[in-house]
Amino acid sequence: MEDRHVLAVLVANRTGVLNRVTGLYSRRGFNIEALSVGTTGREGVSRITITLKGDKKEVDQITKQLEKLVDVIAVKELPKEATVGREVCFVKAAAKGEARERLIQLIDIFRASIIDAASDAITACIIGDTDKTEAFLKLAEPFGILEVVRSGLMAIERGSVSMEEEADCGNK
Amino acid sequence: MRISGAKAVINTLKEQGVEVVFGYPGANIAPLYDELKKSGIRHVLTRSEQAAGHAACGYAASGKKTCVCFATSGPGAVNLITAVANASADSVPMVIFTGQVETGRIGTDAFQEADITGATMPFSKYNFLIKNPSDIIRNVREAFYIASTGRKGPVLIDIPFNIQTEEIDTDDEAAEFDLPGYKVPGNPKLKELNEAANLINQASKPLIVAGGGVFASGAEEALKLFMESFNIPAVYSMMGRGAVASEKLNLGMAGVYGSDFANKAVIDSDLLILAGSRATERTLMGINKKSVHIDIDPAEQGKNIDSLGVTGDLKAALNALMLLVKRKEQSIKKEPENLGFHEGLDPIYFFSILSDNLKDEIITADVGQNLIWALKGIKDSKRIIMSGGLGAMGFALPAAIGAATESKKDGVVICGDGGFQMSLSELATAASLKLNLKVIIMDNSSLGMIRELQKDEYNENYSAVDLTGPKLKYIAKAYGASYGEISKNEEAENELGKMMNTEGIYILRVITDPDESAFRGQHHGR
Ligand SMILES: Cc1ncc(C[n+]2csc(CCOP(=O)(O)OP(=O)(O)O)c2C)c(N)n1
């Protein structure tokens, strides 16, 4: 079954590490949906969140190939039920005449915010999980979407579990 | 003490026990060569960087050491790429040093600049571009550690010219390894071993598939003991040839080039025990059955075949399983492959006579029909060093040079006229080193393997496979080698006897029919 999976990857902050990770995806033909990268609470350690589609076997293989990379410290598939995820999405849509009012309403309903407004367009910022973002995009479509920018999902496990602690890497 | 970056590299090579470097110089690696000359470490100058890399592979394969090669920036580094990919495919422990343009010029498309770390990223185990002289000693030590532990492989170090010349202070103790993500699998876990033993004990017809990992782990003896104690037979992959030391339980080579008997044994078995084998499509041809997969690289487990994984060193795993497995009562009948030699020159017959004449020479083979014939004709206790995973033509001759450098033994090189011409310039390297190499050229005036493919699958539309070569007799003369030629089975005995007893380089041209098949009715493996 092709499902959406979220992998959290802790990497040593070295030149080329992102190349190594993404190179693996193209080389092995893995189907990557989104990727976000940033520093962590530990010195010299970054975290990559990868959203991908595949069956269990593929995800196992991806995990092992990632773990095999010298600069990868830890890889974890985040359990769906115990993970919170958010992505930031900017949507610029045409907003003229009476459509403008309805678009503003839609943005309100989704608790999104307006980060830019011009006479003929509005840019909304929506923060949520992937489902929420996609629901918004679907409803905004009839207005005429001009541009979409998505950060890629960031995800973290609920409760006190800490991947950084588990991997015991870098200095806090 | 203050020393140059180049001297720091060479000092660290000495500390790592490096005795030989294979390479080719150039301006951007000149400081390293300057220090190498002063160090007393031996350097073998091949006639191209690719050959240096293949020679290094032969060196590593014939001994237990990590091999080292040098090349200059740009064209030199890029010429090495085939050999790096080969070392990666066959898990050869290799450390490669390439010169690079000065740090300030990197990224400007400077003269002889090539992004070699970028280029080799997909097929090296790891690589470094050193931008800070104070990292040199640590990075070189890390490179040797990574190349030679876990699943072995090539590690490349790219050193810009100015980093080689800048001075560093050796009094600053080189910092500890900084490899937070590098994990070397330890001994196999008891839980995995117990589960594996259960599967083996439940099976009625278990079969071992031995791969190149047996050599990498030095597990030949442990495997023999395991097989003979429990009466479990084995087939081997091409890379595992020579790794199965138990003669009566060795059922031969499996796979597209293997014997029907070995392939039938795979099909008839009810459990495969993959021992340091990747279980590729070439060996198992897509067969998926219950298996135990012992490998140091967990990413191989479950990749090509579903399996119960045992992760860790093969020798340690086999030794541990000795306490857990029970003996099988099964009678194993070996059937020798009936090859039915034909008149004229039958290459397999030729190799069977060669086999009878072998003592402890190191054998290297190239790619193509010549390799398949050699695999069928030479007894399967003999290891053949080859380019297994990559299948790179031109490998055999330089690899033999490296192997002879390490082992001091005589070498037997097996190649086709195509592969020979890719590396023919290495005869000069062999001659200058005064090696005893017996170079057997299976001359069918064509790229035989591809010709056979075109014959069987492209309606005999022979496209770009006819090959003219130089008169080998004159080539022999030019390189100061002895020369012999045969075109009939009857001549093999005599000519091979002569070859084996001649010192120096001996070129033996074996004239074969371009229509001679490597498969004899079997399917093509590409
Ligand atoms: C570097 C490289 N180029 C191309 C090939 C594809 N290839 C595989 S076998 C073969 C023919 C080899 O011819 P030859 O060396 O004469 O050996 P033969 O098959 O005739 O014994 C070729 C071209 C390869 N394996 N390696």
XYZ file of C-alpha atoms and ligand atoms in Angstrom:
724
model
C 0.000 0.000 0.000
C 1.347 3.408 -0.975
C 1.008 5.554 2.103
C 2.343 8.874 3.210
C 5.268 8.484 5.612
C 7.252 11.049 7.531
C 10.926 10.450 8.277
C 12.952 12.568 10.651
C 16.673 12.515 9.916
C 19.383 13.958 12.136
C 22.541 14.756 10.198
C 26.001 16.106 10.953
C 26.213 19.564 9.514
C 28.795 19.001 6.768
C 29.210 20.415 3.312
C 27.379 18.204 0.901
C 25.190 16.421 3.415
C 21.993 17.613 1.771
C 23.375 16.517 -1.607
C 24.074 13.099 -0.205
C 20.547 12.763 1.112
C 18.775 14.085 -1.968
C 21.212 12.284 -4.289
C 20.117 9.057 -2.682
C 16.537 9.825 -3.550
C 17.128 10.419 -7.213
C 19.600 7.570 -7.543
C 17.432 4.979 -5.889
C 14.250 6.296 -7.448
C 12.539 7.095 -4.184
C 9.411 9.144 -4.388
C 9.934 12.197 -2.238
C 7.017 14.603 -1.678
C 8.552 17.263 0.485
C 11.661 18.024 2.435
C 12.481 20.622 5.025
C 15.803 21.325 6.686
C 16.956 23.366 9.625
C 19.268 23.426 12.595
C 18.408 21.737 15.875
C 19.015 22.278 19.567
C 22.401 20.625 19.191
C 25.526 22.189 17.844
C 26.555 20.866 14.443
C 23.391 18.846 13.989
C 20.612 19.557 11.502
C 17.274 17.917 11.087
C 15.717 16.964 7.790
C 12.046 16.082 7.655
C 11.155 13.987 4.641
C 7.619 13.313 3.480
C 7.346 10.485 1.020
C 4.946 8.033 -0.484
C 5.666 4.355 -0.624
C 4.938 0.955 0.805
C 6.534 -0.482 3.925
C 9.303 -2.231 2.034
C 10.317 0.969 0.286
C 10.316 2.921 3.526
C 12.485 0.246 5.178
C 14.949 0.407 2.323
C 15.013 4.217 2.322
C 15.636 4.206 6.059
C 18.521 1.772 5.729
C 20.085 3.643 2.835
C 19.862 6.872 4.825
C 21.367 5.239 7.903
C 24.226 4.008 5.767
C 25.311 7.540 4.894
C 28.337 8.485 6.972
C 26.891 11.884 7.918
C 23.493 10.619 8.985
C 23.262 10.303 12.758
C 19.762 8.897 13.140
C 16.673 8.148 11.111
C 13.222 7.623 12.523
C 9.883 7.069 10.927
C 7.514 9.217 12.956
C 4.452 7.298 14.114
C 1.306 8.854 12.612
C -0.819 8.762 15.715
C 1.827 10.270 17.989
C 3.239 13.007 15.804
C 2.342 16.612 15.216
C 3.226 18.135 11.898
C 2.994 21.632 10.457
C 3.915 23.241 7.243
C 3.802 26.849 6.198
C 2.129 27.622 2.927
C 1.824 30.966 1.161
C -0.986 31.217 -1.347
C -1.346 34.182 -3.637
C -4.787 34.318 -5.225
C -6.622 36.742 -7.444
C -8.995 38.832 -5.326
C -11.142 41.302 -7.226
C -14.711 42.482 -6.783
C -17.052 40.333 -4.753
C -14.668 37.335 -4.858
C -12.346 39.276 -2.608
C -14.835 39.148 0.243
C -15.359 35.421 -0.113
C -11.603 34.750 -0.209
C -11.127 36.712 3.012
C -13.887 34.625 4.576
C -12.191 31.421 3.504
C -8.908 32.593 4.988
C -10.734 33.314 8.244
C -12.372 29.916 8.376
C -8.978 28.242 8.056
C -7.493 30.561 10.692
C -4.950 31.594 8.107
C -3.636 35.106 7.929
C -3.277 37.673 5.228
C 0.339 38.629 4.810
C -0.011 40.827 1.760
C -2.846 42.538 -0.005
C -2.940 44.406 -3.288
C -5.887 45.779 -5.216
C -6.167 42.667 -7.325
C -4.596 39.916 -5.190
C -4.275 38.620 -1.672
C -1.512 36.455 -0.202
C -2.527 34.179 2.626
C -0.279 32.341 5.016
C -1.614 29.072 6.257
C 0.019 26.994 8.931
C -1.158 23.454 9.470
C -0.646 19.845 8.660
C -0.508 18.681 5.077
C -4.216 17.790 4.973
C -5.256 21.241 6.106
C -2.986 22.941 3.585
C -4.326 20.797 0.807
C -7.938 21.384 1.800
C -7.322 25.121 1.715
C -5.634 24.945 -1.671
C -8.574 23.041 -3.067
C -11.096 25.568 -1.837
C -8.983 28.508 -2.956
C -8.605 27.147 -6.453
C -11.781 28.685 -7.958
C -10.470 32.149 -7.042
C -7.526 31.742 -9.369
C -4.308 30.817 -7.599
C -1.343 32.822 -8.834
C 1.451 31.318 -6.770
C 1.992 28.741 -4.032
C 5.051 28.411 -1.782
C 5.212 25.515 0.668
C 7.880 24.955 3.282
C 7.557 21.190 3.409
C 6.343 19.482 6.524
C 8.127 19.751 9.857
C 7.169 17.132 12.373
C 7.839 16.248 15.971
C 6.703 13.441 18.219
C 4.215 14.134 20.993
C 5.124 13.772 24.653
C 8.609 13.800 26.105
C 10.314 11.595 23.492
C 13.329 13.355 22.057
C 15.116 12.131 19.000
C 18.071 14.324 19.904
C 18.329 12.693 23.320
C 17.943 9.212 21.853
C 20.677 9.845 19.323
C 22.808 11.530 21.966
C 24.516 13.801 19.484
C 26.220 17.190 19.500
C 26.378 19.682 22.358
C 23.245 21.365 23.587
C 56.910 21.114 14.787
C 55.649 22.884 11.696
C 55.300 20.812 8.538
C 53.510 21.252 5.229
C 50.082 19.802 4.626
C 51.645 17.477 2.063
C 54.096 16.124 4.600
C 51.294 15.675 7.076
C 49.458 13.514 4.533
C 52.501 11.367 3.836
C 53.319 11.017 7.548
C 49.798 9.827 8.167
C 50.065 7.326 5.304
C 53.165 5.912 6.985
C 51.388 5.784 10.310
C 48.599 3.815 8.594
C 51.127 1.295 7.312
C 50.852 2.232 3.646
C 53.638 0.618 1.613
C 52.593 1.279 -1.968
C 50.762 4.083 -3.737
C 49.404 3.657 -7.264
C 49.058 6.868 -9.179
C 49.829 9.463 -11.768
C 51.251 12.910 -10.978
C 50.301 16.422 -12.084
C 50.853 20.006 -11.022
C 48.035 20.199 -8.486
C 49.293 17.163 -6.586
C 53.002 17.961 -6.968
C 53.561 18.789 -3.268
C 52.251 15.359 -2.294
C 54.525 13.671 -4.829
C 57.456 15.711 -3.554
C 56.960 14.369 -0.035
C 56.115 10.865 -1.250
C 59.487 10.604 -2.963
C 61.269 11.575 0.254
C 59.239 9.163 2.367
C 60.402 5.841 0.998
C 56.816 4.721 0.321
C 56.821 2.904 -2.970
C 54.996 4.445 -5.918
C 53.757 2.523 -8.938
C 53.347 4.730 -11.983
C 50.691 3.228 -14.212
C 50.006 4.566 -17.690
C 46.648 6.094 -16.825
C 44.799 6.978 -13.641
C 42.097 4.420 -14.366
C 44.746 1.728 -14.406
C 46.163 3.062 -11.136
C 42.754 2.609 -9.558
C 42.276 -0.895 -10.946
C 45.821 -1.838 -9.907
C 45.051 -0.608 -6.414
C 41.923 -2.802 -6.433
C 43.994 -5.828 -7.390
C 46.380 -4.983 -4.589
C 43.597 -4.804 -2.012
C 41.900 -7.957 -3.294
C 45.030 -10.064 -3.123
C 45.946 -9.000 0.390
C 44.291 -7.601 3.447
C 45.376 -3.993 3.162
C 43.612 -0.800 2.240
C 44.929 0.384 -1.118
C 45.882 3.940 -1.954
C 45.899 5.936 -5.179
C 46.944 9.440 -6.157
C 45.799 11.562 -9.081
C 46.017 15.200 -9.975
C 43.036 17.545 -10.213
C 40.634 17.781 -13.165
C 41.542 15.244 -15.862
C 43.529 13.057 -13.488
C 40.755 12.850 -10.952
C 38.100 12.291 -13.591
C 40.168 9.496 -15.156
C 39.969 7.681 -11.835
C 36.207 7.624 -11.714
C 35.733 4.176 -13.298
C 38.054 2.652 -10.743
C 36.284 4.371 -7.855
C 32.920 3.100 -9.085
C 34.429 -0.357 -9.422
C 35.810 -0.258 -5.885
C 32.418 0.831 -4.620
C 30.541 -1.930 -6.437
C 32.943 -4.587 -5.134
C 33.418 -3.113 -1.621
C 37.162 -2.605 -2.029
C 38.892 -0.696 0.803
C 40.526 2.188 -1.035
C 41.685 5.676 -0.128
C 42.085 8.061 -3.034
C 43.917 11.376 -2.930
C 43.233 13.912 -5.645
C 44.844 17.298 -6.076
C 42.507 20.247 -6.450
C 42.883 23.862 -7.561
C 43.576 26.392 -4.821
C 40.728 26.991 -2.410
C 40.291 30.563 -3.680
C 39.731 29.297 -7.223
C 37.260 26.545 -6.412
C 33.981 27.265 -8.134
C 35.456 29.519 -10.797
C 35.854 26.815 -13.476
C 39.591 27.270 -13.136
C 42.064 25.389 -15.301
C 41.934 21.675 -14.421
C 39.189 22.146 -11.912
C 36.655 19.329 -11.626
C 34.190 18.773 -8.815
C 35.442 15.303 -7.991
C 33.756 15.057 -4.594
C 30.455 15.887 -6.278
C 31.128 13.472 -9.113
C 32.050 10.537 -6.895
C 29.401 11.112 -4.241
C 27.016 8.421 -5.511
C 29.668 5.713 -5.691
C 32.154 6.375 -2.960
C 31.594 5.359 0.623
C 32.522 8.869 1.680
C 34.580 11.789 0.486
C 36.237 14.913 1.837
C 37.250 18.225 0.342
C 39.826 19.552 2.785
C 39.597 23.315 3.157
C 41.503 23.682 6.377
C 45.065 22.358 6.751
C 44.486 21.561 10.398
C 41.888 18.951 9.358
C 44.368 16.955 7.277
C 45.667 14.451 9.797
C 42.248 13.757 11.253
C 40.556 13.446 7.858
C 43.215 11.078 6.514
C 42.859 8.857 9.574
C 39.083 9.008 9.260
C 39.326 8.045 5.587
C 41.318 4.903 6.355
C 38.948 4.022 9.160
C 35.836 4.424 7.019
C 37.331 2.614 4.011
C 38.368 -0.445 5.995
C 35.537 -0.962 8.472
C 31.953 -2.160 8.138
C 31.164 -2.693 4.497
C 34.438 -1.629 2.947
C 34.642 0.841 0.113
C 36.426 3.767 -1.512
C 36.930 7.057 0.318
C 38.214 10.028 -1.645
C 40.139 12.982 -0.247
C 40.349 16.058 -2.444
C 43.164 18.395 -1.352
C 43.509 21.852 -2.863
C 47.030 22.828 -3.865
C 47.418 25.542 -1.225
C 46.309 23.172 1.530
C 49.168 20.888 0.546
C 51.702 23.696 0.849
C 50.432 25.569 3.905
C 52.065 24.678 7.180
C 50.409 23.056 10.130
C 51.563 22.596 13.669
C 51.943 18.907 14.485
C 52.210 19.662 18.192
C 48.475 20.248 18.277
C 47.373 16.692 18.876
C 45.130 15.860 15.943
C 41.608 15.985 17.262
C 39.564 12.842 17.798
C 37.484 11.423 14.984
C 34.513 13.595 14.212
C 32.146 11.108 12.605
C 28.991 11.285 14.678
C 26.914 9.449 12.071
C 29.286 6.626 11.190
C 28.193 3.307 12.611
C 30.186 0.105 12.309
C 28.034 -2.948 12.958
C 29.446 -4.911 15.864
C 28.966 -8.610 16.465
C 25.668 -10.076 15.278
C 22.870 -9.898 17.826
C 21.972 -13.048 19.716
C 18.298 -12.590 18.895
C 19.002 -12.544 15.167
C 21.325 -15.523 15.462
C 18.743 -17.535 17.367
C 16.048 -16.776 14.829
C 18.398 -17.681 12.001
C 19.359 -20.947 13.693
C 15.684 -21.791 14.136
C 15.012 -21.303 10.447
C 18.057 -23.367 9.527
C 17.079 -26.134 11.934
C 13.525 -26.236 10.588
C 14.635 -26.392 6.967
C 15.136 -29.719 5.315
C 17.145 -28.490 2.336
C 19.043 -25.366 3.307
C 21.583 -24.019 0.831
C 24.304 -21.443 1.343
C 24.893 -18.747 -1.258
C 28.453 -17.547 -0.737
C 29.420 -14.090 -1.991
C 32.389 -11.755 -2.034
C 31.702 -10.949 1.613
C 33.316 -14.268 2.546
C 36.661 -12.844 1.399
C 35.999 -9.420 2.898
C 35.395 -11.036 6.268
C 38.153 -13.623 5.940
C 35.519 -16.260 6.605
C 36.698 -19.004 4.198
C 37.713 -21.398 6.970
C 34.701 -20.642 9.158
C 32.410 -21.299 6.211
C 34.081 -24.623 5.475
C 33.757 -25.700 9.088
C 30.109 -24.638 9.186
C 29.269 -26.505 5.982
C 31.068 -29.681 6.922
C 29.855 -29.764 10.529
C 26.217 -29.440 9.524
C 26.336 -31.066 6.099
C 24.962 -27.971 4.378
C 26.014 -27.420 0.758
C 26.767 -24.117 -0.961
C 26.615 -22.438 -4.302
C 28.516 -19.230 -4.924
C 28.043 -15.964 -6.767
C 30.676 -14.764 -9.208
C 32.293 -12.638 -6.503
C 32.237 -15.637 -4.180
C 34.245 -17.857 -6.502
C 37.009 -19.548 -4.561
C 35.373 -18.763 -1.230
C 33.811 -22.207 -0.791
C 36.666 -24.343 0.452
C 34.670 -27.495 1.089
C 35.089 -29.417 -2.129
C 32.427 -32.055 -1.659
C 29.730 -29.604 -0.587
C 30.504 -27.000 -3.230
C 27.728 -27.222 -5.803
C 29.202 -24.637 -8.153
C 28.356 -21.174 -9.389
C 24.758 -20.000 -9.431
C 23.323 -17.300 -11.611
C 23.053 -16.276 -15.227
C 26.543 -17.617 -15.948
C 26.331 -20.416 -13.437
C 25.715 -24.090 -13.975
C 22.262 -25.581 -14.422
C 23.039 -27.864 -11.533
C 23.779 -25.006 -9.138
C 20.711 -23.087 -10.266
C 18.564 -26.153 -9.773
C 19.961 -26.511 -6.267
C 18.814 -22.949 -5.561
C 15.328 -23.710 -6.833
C 15.096 -27.018 -4.939
C 16.294 -25.633 -1.624
C 13.782 -24.660 1.037
C 15.984 -22.055 2.713
C 18.775 -19.888 1.351
C 21.542 -18.814 3.698
C 23.020 -15.756 2.028
C 26.566 -15.424 3.294
C 28.076 -12.079 2.324
C 26.179 -12.064 -0.937
C 23.977 -9.265 -2.212
C 21.612 -11.746 -3.829
C 21.563 -9.755 -7.037
C 19.452 -10.436 -10.082
C 22.564 -11.918 -11.690
C 22.971 -14.554 -9.005
C 19.430 -15.385 -7.958
C 17.661 -14.188 -11.098
C 14.698 -12.832 -9.215
C 14.091 -15.980 -7.170
C 12.419 -15.053 -3.929
C 12.279 -17.664 -1.238
C 12.700 -17.927 2.482
C 16.180 -16.829 3.398
C 18.571 -15.888 6.136
C 20.773 -13.006 5.087
C 24.072 -12.601 6.903
C 25.669 -9.333 5.872
C 27.617 -6.510 7.442
C 25.473 -4.042 5.500
C 21.868 -4.137 6.744
C 20.747 -2.191 3.671
C 21.387 -5.303 1.584
C 18.953 -7.298 3.684
C 15.493 -7.179 2.209
C 16.663 -5.166 -0.801
C 16.756 -7.867 -3.460
C 15.165 -10.722 -1.562
C 12.940 -10.920 1.520
C 14.946 -12.283 4.371
C 15.637 -12.615 8.026
C 18.654 -10.370 8.497
C 21.684 -11.155 10.608
C 23.777 -8.010 10.676
C 27.464 -8.151 11.399
C 30.740 -9.760 10.485
C 30.168 -13.026 8.606
C 32.961 -14.919 10.313
C 31.669 -13.962 13.739
C 28.135 -14.936 12.713
C 29.185 -18.346 11.393
C 31.241 -19.037 14.491
C 28.312 -18.126 16.713
C 25.928 -20.274 14.666
C 28.217 -23.263 15.257
C 26.710 -23.493 18.732
C 23.106 -23.180 17.603
C 22.662 -25.218 14.441
C 22.017 -28.954 14.200
C 23.481 -31.292 11.646
C 21.407 -32.099 8.547
C 21.107 -35.659 7.449
C 20.880 -35.281 3.706
C 22.804 -36.906 0.940
C 24.340 -34.481 -1.463
C 25.132 -35.661 -4.929
C 27.296 -33.437 -7.031
C 26.964 -33.637 -10.753
C 29.844 -32.292 -12.738
C 28.700 -30.094 -15.574
C 28.949 -32.017 -18.803
C 30.466 -29.460 -21.078
C 31.201 -31.689 -24.061
C 34.272 -30.090 -25.602
C 34.293 -29.575 -29.320
C 37.017 -29.881 -31.931
C 39.172 -27.018 -33.072
C 39.715 -24.618 -30.226
C 37.252 -24.978 -27.395
C 37.912 -22.144 -24.980
C 36.479 -24.040 -22.026
C 38.752 -26.969 -22.773
C 41.637 -24.532 -22.988
C 40.839 -23.158 -19.536
C 40.506 -26.642 -18.079
C 44.063 -27.349 -19.211
C 45.185 -24.010 -17.799
C 43.522 -25.027 -14.557
C 45.623 -28.204 -14.393
C 48.745 -26.115 -14.843
C 47.998 -23.598 -12.105
C 50.044 -23.449 -8.948
C 49.573 -20.469 -6.645
C 49.362 -17.731 -9.275
C 46.894 -14.927 -8.791
C 44.284 -14.938 -11.520
C 42.565 -11.821 -12.762
C 39.948 -11.817 -15.463
C 38.324 -9.136 -17.592
C 34.747 -8.911 -18.834
C 33.031 -10.749 -21.655
C 32.991 -14.248 -23.040
C 36.568 -14.782 -21.902
C 35.452 -14.472 -18.277
C 32.570 -16.898 -18.708
C 34.784 -19.488 -20.372
C 37.366 -19.104 -17.621
C 34.700 -19.513 -14.938
C 33.529 -22.732 -16.565
C 36.943 -24.183 -17.319
C 38.956 -23.341 -14.210
C 38.282 -25.416 -11.088
C 36.001 -23.638 -8.711
C 38.303 -23.651 -5.729
C 40.351 -20.996 -7.538
C 39.582 -17.407 -6.803
C 39.448 -15.065 -9.775
C 39.846 -11.359 -9.143
C 37.485 -9.460 -11.393
C 35.362 -6.389 -11.800
C 32.241 -8.047 -10.499
C 29.647 -5.413 -9.758
C 30.643 -2.888 -12.399
C 31.890 -5.277 -15.078
C 34.480 -2.804 -16.353
C 36.483 -3.864 -19.394
C 40.180 -3.172 -19.082
C 40.311 -4.284 -15.456
C 42.308 -7.512 -15.611
C 45.762 -6.333 -16.662
C 46.166 -3.410 -14.246
C 44.519 -5.429 -11.449
C 47.115 -8.172 -11.998
C 49.868 -5.596 -11.688
C 48.504 -4.476 -8.338
C 48.007 -8.037 -7.160
C 51.546 -9.023 -8.097
C 52.896 -5.950 -6.324
C 51.242 -7.085 -3.118
C 51.694 -10.838 -3.290
C 55.006 -11.168 -5.119
C 53.330 -14.105 -6.853
C 53.082 -14.684 -10.571
C 49.924 -13.482 -12.240
C 47.648 -14.961 -14.860
C 45.632 -12.372 -16.769
C 42.600 -13.474 -18.754
C 41.048 -11.062 -21.218
C 39.437 -10.639 -24.600
C 41.015 -8.715 -27.440
C 38.666 -5.829 -26.642
C 39.440 -5.552 -22.957
C 43.130 -6.070 -23.602
C 43.226 -3.100 -25.949
C 41.636 -0.913 -23.314
C 44.603 -1.443 -20.999
C 47.374 -2.575 -23.277
C 49.557 0.365 -22.290
C 49.924 -1.271 -18.865
C 52.281 -3.843 -20.331
C 54.925 -1.153 -19.912
C 54.100 -0.829 -16.221
C 54.364 -4.594 -15.780
C 57.621 -4.708 -17.731
C 59.181 -1.899 -15.736
C 58.266 -3.698 -12.498
C 59.764 -6.920 -13.883
C 56.610 -8.844 -13.037
C 55.919 -12.408 -14.072
C 52.597 -12.039 -15.816
C 51.002 -14.526 -18.151
C 48.622 -12.557 -20.302
C 46.089 -14.738 -22.072
C 44.208 -12.962 -24.835
C 41.142 -14.751 -26.147
C 41.258 -13.277 -29.618
C 38.022 -13.557 -31.567
C 38.565 -10.286 -33.468
C 35.356 -9.021 -31.998
C 33.601 -7.756 -28.926
C 32.441 -11.299 -28.466
C 29.943 -10.969 -25.675
C 28.034 -8.195 -27.391
C 28.345 -9.912 -30.737
C 26.714 -12.989 -29.253
C 23.938 -10.833 -27.864
C 23.365 -9.318 -31.304
C 23.397 -12.769 -32.821
C 20.742 -14.111 -30.483
C 18.570 -11.093 -29.867
C 19.149 -8.628 -32.704
C 18.836 -10.877 -35.725
C 22.563 -11.090 -36.363
C 22.619 -7.384 -37.056
C 26.248 -6.965 -36.048
C 26.680 -3.370 -35.064
C 30.086 -2.048 -33.964
C 31.428 -5.358 -32.735
C 34.092 -6.227 -35.311
C 37.429 -5.389 -33.863
C 40.809 -5.158 -35.430
C 43.773 -5.161 -33.151
C 47.496 -4.840 -33.403
C 49.650 -7.829 -34.325
C 50.139 -9.215 -30.848
C 53.437 -10.791 -31.793
C 54.879 -7.324 -32.365
C 53.256 -5.975 -29.255
C 55.045 -8.709 -27.300
C 58.287 -7.788 -28.953
C 57.816 -4.091 -28.298
C 57.346 -4.715 -24.582
C 60.082 -7.323 -24.298
C 57.588 -10.104 -23.657
C 57.606 -13.728 -24.746
C 54.897 -14.772 -27.160
C 52.906 -17.847 -28.045
C 49.845 -18.561 -30.129
C 47.381 -21.419 -30.343
C 44.340 -22.195 -32.430
C 43.706 -25.889 -31.665
C 42.875 -27.867 -28.546
C 45.847 -30.126 -29.178
C 48.256 -27.225 -28.797
C 46.990 -26.154 -25.388
C 48.935 -28.599 -23.243
C 52.311 -27.782 -24.714
C 51.886 -24.079 -25.102
C 50.535 -23.640 -21.571
C 53.371 -25.710 -20.163
C 55.809 -23.410 -21.904
C 54.012 -20.299 -20.730
C 53.908 -21.366 -17.092
C 57.632 -21.999 -17.083
C 58.697 -18.733 -18.678
C 59.750 -15.758 -16.594
C 58.725 -12.195 -17.314
C 55.716 -11.230 -19.357
C 54.247 -13.862 -21.610
C 51.564 -13.037 -24.116
C 49.500 -15.985 -25.236
C 47.140 -15.357 -28.108
C 44.334 -17.879 -28.189
C 42.591 -17.643 -31.535
C 38.906 -18.410 -31.234
C 35.977 -18.391 -33.601
C 33.876 -15.205 -33.373
C 30.820 -17.495 -33.376
C 32.008 -19.380 -30.317
C 29.306 -19.079 -27.670
C 29.669 -18.331 -23.983
C 26.224 -19.591 -23.147
C 25.691 -22.748 -25.128
C 21.955 -22.512 -25.069
C 21.591 -20.689 -21.762
C 19.981 -17.266 -21.494
C 21.835 -14.023 -21.774
C 22.542 -12.071 -18.659
C 23.350 -8.501 -19.367
C 34.268 -0.302 -20.125
C 33.225 -1.169 -20.738
N 32.682 -0.834 -21.922
C 31.743 -1.612 -22.497
C 31.321 -2.757 -21.886
C 30.232 -3.621 -22.533
N 30.786 -4.929 -22.898
C 30.624 -6.022 -22.129
S 31.372 -7.366 -22.741
C 31.914 -6.523 -24.095
C 32.729 -7.218 -25.158
C 34.079 -7.544 -24.686
O 34.860 -7.910 -25.760
P 36.266 -8.573 -25.526
O 37.018 -7.821 -24.512
O 36.932 -8.792 -26.813
O 35.892 -9.953 -24.838
P 35.055 -11.191 -25.416
O 33.642 -11.020 -25.020
O 35.238 -11.208 -26.898
O 35.686 -12.354 -24.732
C 31.498 -5.192 -24.041
C 31.796 -4.212 -25.091
C 31.895 -3.054 -20.627
N 31.535 -4.128 -19.926
N 32.856 -2.274 -20.092
